[in-house]
């Protein structure tokens, strides 16, 4: 699926109009299968998947934010290829089940029922706090997975949730989607879907 974007065109005065790309925060890009992304789609400067790739006259591509704009051209081909990879909604931990192509994410975020910006003020504060708890919980869960491989008793514990060595091995060996949410007692609840499909 190829997206069409506005390109700079000459105006009546003969000058090119400056079309500035809308830079999205990389934190919103949660690829469902990050290991399946081609190594050719990573920026050599930041080593992340290209974010608004621009091509230099030499043919190399870089993220827009890493280079001086002189003599660079927007690399629509790379952006379209990356835009076809599946991502999950950034508010998945709040309950949104959207998984779709990256180029559809901006449109989805504007209408997502879990978007804290679209909620009434009273709910917005509560959901933002839940999102922060879920974010910190997922970081703790990732640390638990990492520390489990060096643990002497073959278990990893994060607050009140304990993972056995076989659960960790199964989670590491199979493609998965993991969601974490904070429990009311300060514990962490982690759900791992290891069916291997990306929902697309």
Coordinates of C-alpha atoms in Angstrom, one line a residue:
X1 CA 0.0 0.0 0.0
X2 CA 1.6 3.3 -1.1
X3 CA 0.7 6.5 0.6
X4 CA 0.7 9.8 -1.3
X5 CA 2.1 12.8 0.4
X6 CA 2.3 16.4 -0.4
X7 CA 5.5 17.3 -2.3
X8 CA 7.1 20.7 -2.6
X9 CA 5.8 22.5 -5.8
X10 CA 6.8 25.7 -7.4
X11 CA 4.5 28.6 -6.4
X12 CA 3.7 31.5 -8.7
X13 CA 6.9 33.3 -7.7
X14 CA 9.0 30.4 -8.9
X15 CA 10.2 29.4 -5.5
X16 CA 9.6 26.0 -3.9
X17 CA 7.2 26.0 -1.0
X18 CA 8.8 24.4 2.1
X19 CA 6.8 21.4 3.1
X20 CA 8.0 20.4 6.5
X21 CA 7.3 16.8 7.5
X22 CA 5.3 16.2 10.6
X23 CA 7.7 14.4 12.9
X24 CA 6.1 11.7 14.9
X25 CA 7.5 10.6 18.2
X26 CA 9.3 7.2 17.8
X27 CA 7.7 6.1 21.1
X28 CA 4.4 5.8 19.2
X29 CA 6.0 3.3 16.8
X30 CA 5.6 -0.1 18.5
X31 CA 6.3 -2.6 15.7
X32 CA 4.5 -5.9 16.3
X33 CA 7.5 -8.0 14.9
X34 CA 10.6 -5.8 15.3
X35 CA 12.9 -8.7 14.4
X36 CA 11.1 -9.1 11.1
X37 CA 12.1 -5.6 9.9
X38 CA 14.7 -5.6 7.2
X39 CA 18.2 -4.4 8.4
X40 CA 18.2 -2.1 5.3
X41 CA 15.4 0.0 7.0
X42 CA 17.5 1.2 9.9
X43 CA 19.2 4.6 10.1
X44 CA 23.0 4.2 10.3
X45 CA 23.2 7.2 12.7
X46 CA 20.6 6.3 15.4
X47 CA 20.3 2.6 14.5
X48 CA 16.5 2.8 14.8
X49 CA 14.0 2.2 12.0
X50 CA 14.0 5.2 9.7
X51 CA 11.8 8.0 10.9
X52 CA 11.0 10.3 7.9
X53 CA 14.0 9.0 5.8
X54 CA 15.8 11.5 3.6
X55 CA 18.3 10.5 1.0
X56 CA 21.6 12.3 0.4
X57 CA 23.0 12.8 -3.1
X58 CA 25.4 9.9 -2.5
X59 CA 22.4 7.6 -2.2
X60 CA 22.6 7.0 1.6
X61 CA 19.4 7.6 3.7
X62 CA 19.1 9.0 7.2
X63 CA 16.4 10.1 9.6
X64 CA 15.3 13.7 8.9
X65 CA 16.3 14.9 12.4
X66 CA 20.0 13.7 12.0
X67 CA 21.1 15.6 8.9
X68 CA 21.3 19.1 7.6
X69 CA 18.6 19.6 5.0
X70 CA 20.9 21.0 2.3
X71 CA 20.6 18.9 -0.9
X72 CA 18.5 16.1 0.7
X73 CA 15.4 14.5 -0.8
X74 CA 12.6 12.9 1.1
X75 CA 12.8 9.2 0.6
X76 CA 9.2 8.3 -0.1
X77 CA 10.1 4.7 -1.1
X78 CA 11.7 3.8 2.2
X79 CA 8.9 5.6 4.1
X80 CA 6.2 3.6 2.2
X81 CA 8.0 0.3 2.9
X82 CA 8.3 1.1 6.6
X83 CA 4.7 2.3 6.7
X84 CA 3.5 -1.2 5.7
X85 CA 4.9 -2.9 8.8
X86 CA 2.4 -3.7 11.6
X87 CA 2.4 -1.7 14.8
X88 CA 0.3 -1.7 17.9
X89 CA -1.6 1.3 19.3
X90 CA 0.5 3.2 21.9
X91 CA -2.5 3.0 24.2
X92 CA -2.7 -0.8 24.0
X93 CA -1.9 -1.1 27.7
X94 CA -5.1 0.9 28.3
X95 CA -7.2 -1.6 26.4
X96 CA -7.0 -0.6 22.7
X97 CA -6.6 -3.7 20.5
X98 CA -5.6 -1.9 17.2
X99 CA -2.8 -3.6 15.3
X100 CA -2.3 -2.3 11.8
X101 CA 0.1 -0.7 9.3
X102 CA 2.3 2.1 10.6
X103 CA 0.9 4.5 8.0
X104 CA -2.6 4.0 9.5
X105 CA -1.4 4.8 13.1
X106 CA -1.7 8.6 12.9
X107 CA -5.3 8.3 11.7
X108 CA -6.1 5.7 14.3
X109 CA -4.7 7.8 17.1
X110 CA -7.0 10.7 16.2
X111 CA -10.0 8.5 16.8
X112 CA -8.8 6.0 19.3
X113 CA -11.2 5.7 22.2
X114 CA -8.3 5.1 24.6
X115 CA -6.5 8.3 23.5
X116 CA -6.1 10.3 26.7
X117 CA -6.4 13.6 24.8
X118 CA -10.0 12.7 23.7
X119 CA -11.2 11.8 27.2
X120 CA -12.9 14.2 29.7
X121 CA -10.5 15.8 32.1
X122 CA -11.5 13.5 35.1
X123 CA -10.9 10.4 33.0
X124 CA -7.8 11.8 31.3
X125 CA -5.8 12.1 34.6
X126 CA -6.7 8.6 35.6
X127 CA -5.9 7.1 32.2
X128 CA -2.6 9.0 32.0
X129 CA -1.6 7.7 35.4
X130 CA -2.5 4.1 34.3
X131 CA -0.5 4.6 31.1
X132 CA 2.5 5.7 33.2
X133 CA 2.1 2.7 35.5
X134 CA 1.9 0.4 32.6
X135 CA 4.9 1.9 31.0
X136 CA 7.0 1.5 34.1
X137 CA 5.6 -2.0 34.6
X138 CA 6.6 -3.1 31.1
X139 CA 10.1 -1.7 31.7
X140 CA 10.2 -3.8 34.9
X141 CA 8.9 -6.8 33.1
X142 CA 11.6 -6.4 30.4
X143 CA 14.2 -6.2 33.2
X144 CA 12.8 -9.3 34.8
X145 CA 13.1 -11.2 31.5
X146 CA 16.7 -10.0 31.1
X147 CA 17.7 -10.8 34.6
X148 CA 16.1 -14.3 34.5
X149 CA 18.8 -15.6 32.2
X150 CA 21.4 -14.9 34.9
X151 CA 19.3 -15.8 37.9
X152 CA 20.7 -18.7 39.9
X153 CA 17.3 -20.1 40.9
X154 CA 15.8 -19.9 37.4
X155 CA 13.0 -17.5 38.3
X156 CA 12.4 -13.8 37.7
X157 CA 10.3 -11.8 40.0
X158 CA 8.7 -8.3 39.5
X159 CA 6.8 -7.2 42.5
X160 CA 4.2 -10.0 43.0
X161 CA 4.5 -11.8 39.6
X162 CA 6.9 -14.7 39.3
X163 CA 7.9 -16.3 36.0
X164 CA 9.3 -19.8 35.8
X165 CA 12.3 -20.6 33.6
X166 CA 10.1 -22.6 31.2
X167 CA 7.7 -19.6 30.8
X168 CA 10.6 -17.2 30.1
X169 CA 12.2 -19.6 27.7
X170 CA 8.9 -20.1 25.8
X171 CA 8.3 -16.4 25.7
X172 CA 11.9 -15.7 24.4
X173 CA 11.8 -18.4 21.8
X174 CA 8.5 -17.6 20.2
X175 CA 7.3 -14.4 18.6
X176 CA 5.0 -12.6 21.0
X177 CA 3.0 -9.6 22.0
X178 CA 3.3 -8.7 25.6
X179 CA 1.1 -6.2 27.4
X180 CA 1.6 -5.1 31.0
X181 CA -0.7 -3.3 33.4
X182 CA -0.3 -2.3 36.9
X183 CA -2.4 -4.1 39.5
X184 CA -4.1 -2.2 42.3
X185 CA -1.9 -3.6 45.0
X186 CA 1.3 -2.4 43.3
X187 CA 1.9 -5.7 41.5
X188 CA 2.4 -6.2 37.8
X189 CA 0.2 -8.3 35.4
X190 CA 1.9 -9.4 32.2
X191 CA 0.0 -11.2 29.4
X192 CA 2.0 -12.8 26.6
X193 CA 0.3 -13.8 23.3
X194 CA 2.7 -16.3 21.7
X195 CA 0.6 -17.4 18.8
X196 CA 3.1 -15.7 16.5
X197 CA 0.7 -13.8 14.2
X198 CA 0.9 -10.1 13.9
X199 CA -2.9 -9.6 13.7
X200 CA -2.7 -8.2 10.2

